[in-house]
CSV table of C-alpha atoms in Angstrom, one decimal:
chain,number,residue,atom,x,y,z
A,1,HIS,CA,0.1,-0.1,0.0
A,2,ASN,CA,1.8,3.2,-1.1
A,3,GLN,CA,-0.7,5.7,1.0
A,4,ARG,CA,-2.3,7.4,-2.0
A,5,VAL,CA,-5.5,8.4,-3.2
A,6,VAL,CA,-6.4,9.8,-6.3
A,7,ALA,CA,-9.7,11.7,-6.0
A,8,GLU,CA,-11.7,14.3,-8.1
A,9,PRO,CA,-12.3,17.6,-6.4
A,10,GLY,CA,-16.0,16.6,-6.1
A,11,VAL,CA,-15.6,14.0,-3.7
A,12,THR,CA,-16.7,14.9,-0.1
A,13,ASN,CA,-14.1,15.0,2.5
A,14,VAL,CA,-15.7,11.8,4.5
A,15,GLU,CA,-15.4,9.8,1.7
A,16,ILE,CA,-11.7,9.7,1.6
A,17,SER,CA,-11.4,8.3,5.0
A,18,ARG,CA,-14.5,5.6,4.3
A,19,ALA,CA,-12.6,4.4,1.0
A,20,VAL,CA,-9.3,3.5,3.1
A,21,ALA,CA,-11.0,2.4,6.5
A,22,PRO,CA,-10.8,0.6,8.8
A,23,THR,CA,-6.5,0.5,8.4
A,24,HIS,CA,-5.9,4.2,7.2
A,25,PHE,CA,-7.5,8.0,7.4
A,26,PHE,CA,-7.4,11.1,5.8
A,27,PRO,CA,-6.6,13.7,8.8
A,28,PRO,CA,-8.2,16.8,7.9
A,29,ASP,CA,-11.5,16.6,8.8
A,30,PRO,CA,-13.5,20.3,9.0
A,31,SER,CA,-16.7,20.1,10.6
A,32,SER,CA,-18.4,20.2,7.5
A,33,GLN,CA,-16.7,16.9,6.4
A,34,ILE,CA,-19.8,15.2,5.4
A,35,VAL,CA,-20.8,17.8,2.8
A,36,CYS,CA,-17.3,19.7,2.2
A,37,SER,CA,-15.5,18.6,-1.1
A,38,ILE,CA,-12.0,18.1,-1.6
A,39,GLY,CA,-11.7,20.5,-4.2
A,40,GLY,CA,-12.8,22.7,-1.7
A,41,ASN,CA,-10.5,21.7,0.9
A,42,VAL,CA,-7.6,22.2,-1.6
A,43,ALA,CA,-8.7,25.7,-2.5
A,44,GLU,CA,-8.9,26.9,1.3
A,45,ASN,CA,-6.2,24.8,2.6
A,46,SER,CA,-9.0,23.4,5.2
A,47,GLY,CA,-8.0,21.9,8.6
A,48,GLY,CA,-10.5,20.9,11.1
A,49,ALA,CA,-10.2,19.6,15.1
A,50,HIS,CA,-7.4,17.3,14.2
A,51,CYS,CA,-4.7,20.1,12.5
A,52,PHE,CA,-3.1,20.6,16.0
A,53,LYS,CA,-1.1,17.1,15.8
A,54,TYR,CA,-1.8,16.4,12.0
A,55,GLY,CA,-1.5,19.6,10.0
A,56,PHE,CA,-3.5,20.9,7.2
A,57,THR,CA,-4.7,19.9,3.5
A,58,THR,CA,-1.3,21.2,2.3
A,59,ASN,CA,0.5,18.4,4.1
A,60,TYR,CA,-1.4,15.4,2.5
A,61,VAL,CA,-1.6,16.6,-1.0
A,62,THR,CA,1.3,15.4,-2.8
A,63,GLY,CA,0.1,16.1,-6.4
A,64,LEU,CA,-2.5,18.2,-8.3
A,65,GLU,CA,-3.9,17.5,-12.2
A,66,VAL,CA,-4.3,21.6,-13.0
A,67,VAL,CA,-6.2,23.4,-15.7
A,68,LEU,CA,-4.4,26.7,-16.3
A,69,PRO,CA,-6.8,29.8,-17.2
A,70,ASP,CA,-5.4,29.5,-20.5
A,71,GLY,CA,-6.6,26.1,-20.9
A,72,GLU,CA,-3.3,24.2,-20.6
A,73,VAL,CA,-3.3,20.9,-18.6
A,74,VAL,CA,-0.7,20.5,-16.4
A,75,MET,CA,0.3,17.9,-13.3
A,76,LEU,CA,1.8,19.5,-10.4
A,77,GLY,CA,3.9,17.3,-7.7
A,78,GLY,CA,3.0,13.9,-8.0
A,79,LYS,CA,3.0,10.4,-5.6
A,80,GLU,CA,6.2,11.8,-4.2
A,81,LEU,CA,6.5,13.2,-1.1
A,82,ASP,CA,8.8,15.9,-2.0
A,83,GLN,CA,9.6,16.2,-5.9
A,84,PRO,CA,12.5,18.0,-6.9
A,85,GLY,CA,12.2,21.6,-8.2
A,86,TYR,CA,9.6,24.6,-6.7
A,87,ASP,CA,6.8,23.6,-4.4
A,88,LEU,CA,4.1,24.4,-7.0
A,89,VAL,CA,1.6,22.4,-5.1
A,90,GLY,CA,2.2,24.2,-1.9
A,91,ALA,CA,1.7,27.2,-3.8
A,92,PHE,CA,-1.8,25.9,-5.5
A,93,VAL,CA,-3.1,24.7,-2.1
A,94,GLY,CA,-5.0,27.7,-0.2
A,95,SER,CA,-4.9,29.8,-3.5
A,96,GLU,CA,-8.9,30.2,-3.7
A,97,GLY,CA,-9.4,29.3,-7.1
A,98,THR,CA,-6.9,32.1,-8.3
A,99,LEU,CA,-4.4,30.0,-9.9
A,100,GLY,CA,-6.4,27.2,-11.9
A,101,ILE,CA,-8.8,24.7,-11.3
A,102,ALA,CA,-7.9,21.2,-9.8
A,103,THR,CA,-9.6,18.3,-11.4
A,104,ARG,CA,-7.6,15.5,-10.1
A,105,ILE,CA,-5.9,15.6,-6.5
A,106,VAL,CA,-3.3,13.1,-5.3
A,107,LEU,CA,-4.1,12.6,-1.3
A,108,ARG,CA,-1.6,10.9,1.3
A,109,VAL,CA,-3.6,9.0,3.8
A,110,VAL,CA,-2.1,7.8,7.0
A,111,PRO,CA,-2.5,4.5,9.2
A,112,VAL,CA,-5.3,4.6,12.0
A,113,PRO,CA,-3.5,4.7,15.4
A,114,GLU,CA,-3.7,1.7,17.7
A,115,ALA,CA,-5.6,3.6,20.5
A,116,THR,CA,-8.0,7.1,20.6
A,117,LEU,CA,-9.3,8.2,23.8
A,118,ALA,CA,-11.3,11.4,24.4
A,119,LEU,CA,-12.2,13.2,27.1
A,120,VAL,CA,-14.1,16.4,27.7
A,121,ALA,CA,-13.4,19.0,30.9
A,122,TYR,CA,-16.0,21.7,32.2
A,123,PHE,CA,-14.7,24.9,33.8
A,124,GLU,CA,-16.5,28.3,34.9
A,125,THR,CA,-15.0,30.2,32.6
A,126,THR,CA,-12.9,30.4,29.4
A,127,ASP,CA,-10.1,31.6,30.9
A,128,HIS,CA,-9.5,28.7,33.0
A,129,ALA,CA,-10.4,26.3,30.3
A,130,GLY,CA,-8.0,28.7,27.9
A,131,ALA,CA,-4.9,28.0,30.8
A,132,ALA,CA,-5.5,24.3,30.8
A,133,VAL,CA,-4.8,24.4,26.8
A,134,SER,CA,-1.5,26.5,27.9
A,135,ASP,CA,-0.5,23.9,30.3
A,136,VAL,CA,-1.3,20.9,28.3
A,137,VAL,CA,0.9,21.8,25.3
A,138,ALA,CA,3.7,23.1,27.7
A,139,ALA,CA,3.7,19.8,29.7
A,140,GLY,CA,4.9,18.6,26.1
A,141,ILE,CA,1.2,16.4,25.3
A,142,VAL,CA,0.4,16.5,21.7
A,143,PRO,CA,-3.3,15.6,21.6
A,144,GLY,CA,-4.9,14.9,18.3
A,145,ALA,CA,-7.6,17.5,18.8
A,146,ILE,CA,-8.2,20.0,21.8
A,147,GLU,CA,-11.1,22.1,20.9
A,148,MET,CA,-12.8,24.6,23.3
A,149,MET,CA,-16.8,25.8,23.4
A,150,ASP,CA,-18.2,28.3,25.6
A,151,ARG,CA,-21.1,28.9,27.4
A,152,LEU,CA,-23.6,29.9,24.4
A,153,THR,CA,-21.9,27.3,22.1
A,154,ILE,CA,-22.5,24.6,24.6
A,155,ARG,CA,-26.2,25.5,25.1
A,156,ALA,CA,-26.9,25.2,21.4
A,157,CYS,CA,-25.2,22.1,20.8
A,158,GLU,CA,-26.7,20.4,23.8
A,159,GLU,CA,-30.1,21.3,22.6
A,160,ALA,CA,-29.5,20.0,19.4
A,161,THR,CA,-28.0,16.6,20.1
A,162,HIS,CA,-28.8,16.0,23.9
A,163,ALA,CA,-24.7,14.7,24.1
A,164,GLY,CA,-24.6,15.0,28.0
A,165,TYR,CA,-23.1,18.2,28.1
A,166,PRO,CA,-24.0,20.6,31.3
A,167,LEU,CA,-26.0,23.6,30.6
A,168,ASP,CA,-24.5,25.8,33.3
A,169,ALA,CA,-20.8,24.8,32.1
A,170,GLY,CA,-18.7,28.1,31.4
A,171,ALA,CA,-16.4,26.1,28.9
A,172,ALA,CA,-16.0,22.9,27.7
A,173,LEU,CA,-12.6,21.6,26.8
A,174,ILE,CA,-12.6,18.2,24.4
A,175,VAL,CA,-9.4,16.5,24.2
A,176,GLU,CA,-8.7,13.7,22.0
A,177,LEU,CA,-5.7,11.7,22.2
A,178,ASP,CA,-4.2,9.1,19.7
A,179,GLY,CA,-1.0,7.0,19.3
A,180,PRO,CA,0.2,3.9,21.1
A,181,GLU,CA,-2.1,2.8,23.7
A,182,ALA,CA,0.2,3.3,26.9
A,183,GLU,CA,1.1,6.6,26.0
A,184,CYS,CA,-2.6,7.6,25.4
A,185,ARG,CA,-3.5,6.6,29.0
A,186,ALA,CA,-0.6,8.3,30.1
A,187,TRP,CA,-1.2,11.1,28.8
A,188,ARG,CA,-4.9,11.1,29.5
A,189,ASP,CA,-4.0,10.9,32.9
A,190,ASP,CA,-1.7,14.1,32.6
A,191,VAL,CA,-4.3,15.9,31.0
A,192,VAL,CA,-7.0,15.3,33.9
A,193,ALA,CA,-4.5,16.4,36.3
A,194,ILE,CA,-3.7,19.7,34.7
A,195,CYS,CA,-7.7,20.3,34.1
A,196,GLU,CA,-8.1,19.4,38.0
A,197,ALA,CA,-5.4,22.0,38.6
A,198,ARG,CA,-6.9,24.3,36.7
A,199,SER,CA,-10.4,24.1,38.6
A,200,ALA,CA,-12.2,21.9,36.4
A,201,THR,CA,-15.7,21.5,37.6
A,202,GLY,CA,-16.2,18.3,35.8
A,203,ILE,CA,-14.3,15.9,34.0
A,204,ARG,CA,-15.9,13.1,31.6
A,205,ILE,CA,-14.1,10.1,29.9
A,206,ALA,CA,-15.4,8.5,27.3
A,207,ALA,CA,-15.9,4.7,28.5
A,208,ASP,CA,-16.4,3.5,24.4
A,209,GLU,CA,-16.4,4.4,20.7
A,210,ALA,CA,-19.9,5.4,21.1
A,211,GLU,CA,-19.7,7.7,23.6
A,212,ARG,CA,-16.3,9.6,22.1
A,213,GLN,CA,-18.8,10.0,18.8
A,214,LEU,CA,-21.1,11.6,20.9
A,215,ILE,CA,-18.8,14.1,22.3
A,216,TRP,CA,-17.5,14.7,19.0
A,217,LYS,CA,-21.2,15.0,17.8
A,218,ALA,CA,-21.9,17.9,19.9
A,219,ARG,CA,-18.9,19.9,18.7
A,220,LYS,CA,-19.1,19.1,15.0
A,221,ALA,CA,-22.8,20.1,15.2
A,222,ALA,CA,-21.9,23.9,16.8
A,223,PHE,CA,-22.1,25.8,13.3
A,224,ALA,CA,-25.7,24.3,12.6
A,225,ALA,CA,-27.2,24.0,16.0
A,226,MET,CA,-26.5,28.1,16.5
A,227,GLY,CA,-29.9,28.3,14.3
A,228,ARG,CA,-31.3,26.8,17.6
A,229,ILE,CA,-30.6,30.8,19.3
A,230,SER,CA,-30.4,33.1,17.0
A,231,PRO,CA,-32.2,33.2,13.2
A,232,ASN,CA,-28.8,34.4,11.8
A,233,TYR,CA,-25.3,34.4,12.3
A,234,TYR,CA,-22.0,35.5,11.1
A,235,VAL,CA,-19.1,33.1,10.9
A,236,GLN,CA,-15.6,34.6,12.0
A,237,ASP,CA,-12.2,32.9,11.5
A,238,GLY,CA,-9.2,34.4,12.8
A,239,VAL,CA,-5.7,32.9,14.4
A,240,ILE,CA,-4.3,34.1,17.9
A,241,PRO,CA,-1.5,32.7,20.0
A,242,ARG,CA,-2.5,30.2,22.4
A,243,THR,CA,-1.0,32.5,25.5
A,244,ARG,CA,-3.2,35.6,24.5
A,245,LEU,CA,-6.4,33.3,24.4
A,246,SER,CA,-8.1,34.9,27.6
A,247,GLU,CA,-7.2,38.6,26.6
A,248,VAL,CA,-8.9,38.2,23.1
A,249,LEU,CA,-12.2,36.4,24.3
A,250,ARG,CA,-12.4,39.1,27.0
A,251,HIS,CA,-12.3,41.7,24.2
A,252,ILE,CA,-14.7,39.8,22.2
A,253,ASP,CA,-16.8,39.8,24.8
A,254,GLY,CA,-16.9,43.5,25.4
A,255,LEU,CA,-17.4,44.0,21.8
A,256,SER,CA,-20.6,42.0,22.0
A,257,GLU,CA,-21.6,44.2,24.8
A,258,ARG,CA,-20.9,47.1,23.1
A,259,PHE,CA,-22.9,46.1,19.8
A,260,GLY,CA,-25.5,44.8,21.7
A,261,LEU,CA,-25.3,41.3,20.0
A,262,PRO,CA,-24.4,37.7,21.5
A,263,VAL,CA,-21.3,36.0,20.1
A,264,ALA,CA,-20.9,32.3,20.5
A,265,ASN,CA,-17.3,31.1,20.4
A,266,VAL,CA,-16.1,27.7,19.2
A,267,PHE,CA,-12.4,27.1,18.1
A,268,HIS,CA,-9.6,24.8,17.3
A,269,ALA,CA,-7.9,25.7,20.8
A,270,GLY,CA,-4.5,23.9,20.1
A,271,ASP,CA,-3.7,26.1,17.3
A,272,GLY,CA,-5.4,29.2,18.4
A,273,ASN,CA,-7.9,29.2,15.8
A,274,LEU,CA,-11.4,31.1,16.7
A,275,HIS,CA,-14.7,30.6,15.1
A,276,PRO,CA,-16.8,33.2,16.7
A,277,LEU,CA,-20.5,33.2,15.6
A,278,VAL,CA,-21.9,36.8,15.6
A,279,CYS,CA,-25.5,36.2,16.2
A,280,TYR,CA,-28.0,38.6,15.0
A,281,ASP,CA,-31.7,38.9,13.4
A,282,ALA,CA,-31.6,40.1,9.7
A,283,ARG,CA,-35.1,41.1,9.9
A,284,ASN,CA,-34.3,44.2,12.5
A,285,PRO,CA,-32.9,47.0,10.3
A,286,GLY,CA,-29.0,47.4,10.3
A,287,GLU,CA,-28.5,44.6,12.5
A,288,ALA,CA,-27.1,42.2,9.7
A,289,GLN,CA,-24.8,45.6,9.2
A,290,ARG,CA,-24.0,46.0,12.5
A,291,ALA,CA,-23.0,41.8,12.7
A,292,GLU,CA,-20.4,42.6,9.5
A,293,GLU,CA,-18.8,45.8,11.3
A,294,LEU,CA,-18.5,43.6,14.8
A,295,ALA,CA,-17.0,40.6,13.0
A,296,THR,CA,-14.4,43.1,11.3
A,297,LEU,CA,-13.2,44.4,14.7
A,298,ILE,CA,-12.6,40.7,16.0
A,299,ILE,CA,-10.3,40.3,13.2
A,300,ASP,CA,-8.6,43.6,14.1
A,301,ALA,CA,-8.1,42.1,17.5
A,302,CYS,CA,-6.5,38.8,16.1
A,303,LEU,CA,-4.0,41.1,13.9
A,304,GLY,CA,-3.4,43.4,17.4
A,305,VAL,CA,-2.2,40.3,19.3
A,306,GLY,CA,-0.1,38.8,16.2
A,307,GLY,CA,-2.5,36.4,14.7
A,308,SER,CA,-3.8,36.3,11.3
A,309,ILE,CA,-7.2,37.3,9.5
A,310,THR,CA,-7.8,33.7,8.8
A,311,GLY,CA,-6.9,29.8,9.7
A,312,GLU,CA,-8.9,27.8,7.5
A,313,HIS,CA,-12.0,29.7,5.8
A,314,GLY,CA,-9.9,31.5,3.6
A,315,VAL,CA,-10.0,35.5,2.1
A,316,GLY,CA,-12.5,35.6,-0.6
A,317,VAL,CA,-14.3,38.6,-1.1
A,318,ASP,CA,-15.1,39.1,2.9
A,319,LYS,CA,-11.6,39.5,4.2
A,320,LYS,CA,-9.6,40.9,1.2
A,321,ALA,CA,-9.8,44.6,2.5
A,322,SER,CA,-8.3,43.3,5.4
A,323,MET,CA,-5.3,42.0,3.6
A,324,THR,CA,-3.5,45.4,3.9
A,325,LYS,CA,-3.9,45.4,7.6
A,326,MET,CA,-1.9,41.8,8.0
A,327,PHE,CA,0.5,42.3,4.6
A,328,SER,CA,3.1,45.2,3.5
A,329,GLU,CA,2.5,46.4,-0.1
A,330,ALA,CA,5.9,44.4,-0.8
A,331,ASP,CA,4.2,41.0,0.4
A,332,LEU,CA,1.1,41.8,-1.5
A,333,ASP,CA,3.1,42.7,-4.9
A,334,ALA,CA,4.9,39.1,-4.4
A,335,PHE,CA,1.4,37.6,-4.2
A,336,GLN,CA,0.3,39.4,-7.2
A,337,ARG,CA,3.3,38.4,-9.5
A,338,LEU,CA,2.8,34.8,-8.4
A,339,ARG,CA,-0.7,34.9,-9.5
A,340,CYS,CA,0.3,36.9,-12.6
A,341,ALA,CA,2.8,33.7,-13.3
A,342,PHE,CA,-0.2,31.4,-13.5
A,343,ASP,CA,-2.9,33.6,-14.7
A,344,PRO,CA,-1.9,36.8,-16.1
A,345,GLY,CA,-5.0,37.8,-17.4
A,346,GLN,CA,-6.9,37.6,-14.0
A,347,LEU,CA,-9.4,34.9,-15.6
A,348,ALA,CA,-9.4,32.6,-12.5
A,349,ASN,CA,-11.8,33.6,-9.8
A,350,PRO,CA,-11.7,37.4,-10.4
A,351,GLY,CA,-12.3,39.8,-7.3
A,352,LYS,CA,-11.1,37.0,-4.7
A,353,VAL,CA,-8.1,37.6,-2.3
A,354,MET,CA,-6.3,40.5,-3.4
A,355,PRO,CA,-7.5,43.9,-2.1
A,356,ALA,CA,-9.0,45.7,-5.2
A,357,PRO,CA,-7.6,47.7,-7.4
A,358,ARG,CA,-4.7,45.3,-8.0
A,359,LEU,CA,-4.1,44.5,-11.2
A,360,CYS,CA,-0.9,43.0,-12.5
A,361,GLY,CA,1.8,45.8,-12.2
A,362,GLU,CA,-0.6,47.9,-10.0
A,363,VAL,CA,1.2,49.6,-7.1
A,364,PRO,CA,0.3,52.6,-4.9
A,365,GLY,CA,1.6,56.5,-6.5
A,366,PRO,CA,2.6,57.1,-10.1
A,367,TYR,CA,2.6,54.0,-12.3
A,368,ARG,CA,5.8,51.9,-12.5
A,369,GLN,CA,6.2,48.9,-14.9
A,370,HIS,CA,6.0,45.7,-13.2
A,371,PRO,CA,8.8,43.4,-13.7
A,372,ILE,CA,6.7,40.5,-15.6
A,373,GLU,CA,5.3,43.4,-17.5
A,374,ALA,CA,8.6,44.7,-18.5
A,375,ALA,CA,9.7,41.4,-19.3
A,376,GLY,CA,7.0,40.9,-21.8
A,377,LEU,CA,5.1,38.3,-19.8
A,378,ALA,CA,1.8,40.1,-18.6
A,379,SER,CA,0.5,43.5,-20.5
A,380,ARG,CA,-1.4,46.3,-18.7
A,381,LEU,CA,-4.8,46.8,-20.4
């Protein structure tokens, strides 16, 4: 078995793991894995709950058959882990459709670990849960997944799934450990001790696979379950250093109070990838606009502590205006040069990612020829 799968882009994420079960699996697992496509995962460089230990989609794509904007079909990479030459696969994964269209994808799958153990710890506050996350990582423990939900999210998920989460908990921390059984059991005991030291109000250890799946059912239902407590919500996606978690969550609480809109927090705690859900009612005039403004301020808060405007949901149209807050003009110019090498005519998914207006060769101030324009590789329309 060469641990490779060749898939077309419309195949759903979960179908990959099902196809290679029970001996192997595909680690990137977005909450939407039963419906999201591998093509979409490649476009966004999706992660999921297990990205802390296993990484993102880019770590599992070794080759791509791509249709370039001029119609040429090329093969980037192959089945090898590391082909000679430039990493064009790495450039394509996460490019959000701006470099071309992937028509076949070569994926790497990995063996199913010997043991998988899960527990969920409950805390009075997200501060205590956040401190436990930092302690777990500092102890050298590498969980397969480490996820957090706040009070509002717990309520919505429990009402939707009846998974046994206490409605009075201020935060829930899901920790999954996988690998050799002896190591998992030792780490589980260490995680329990850390959570208890950080004032956990209760700890539930999954007794079997069915209970483990039930714990995860609640977490994976988070986005869909929010409909039970709000007619509309705005999903945000940002990244912060783990050590600034409590600070940023307090700031989000302040924004929520200021705007008069509830914000539910659910996130991949291990790598600081936040997914705040700004709740609003579109029937109320101006409320959708206020929700969008609040969501943008959350991203500004992430940048303020050295974080990122997106972890795995991409830039698209929604966040392209924020690109100038995170990257310098020189950075954006380098991105544009790469894009123009693949697509000088800006035909592939136009109007996405790059802040407008930014055509090939366009920089602020007086017009200067772009290097690829001067080389005759692109022309200004």
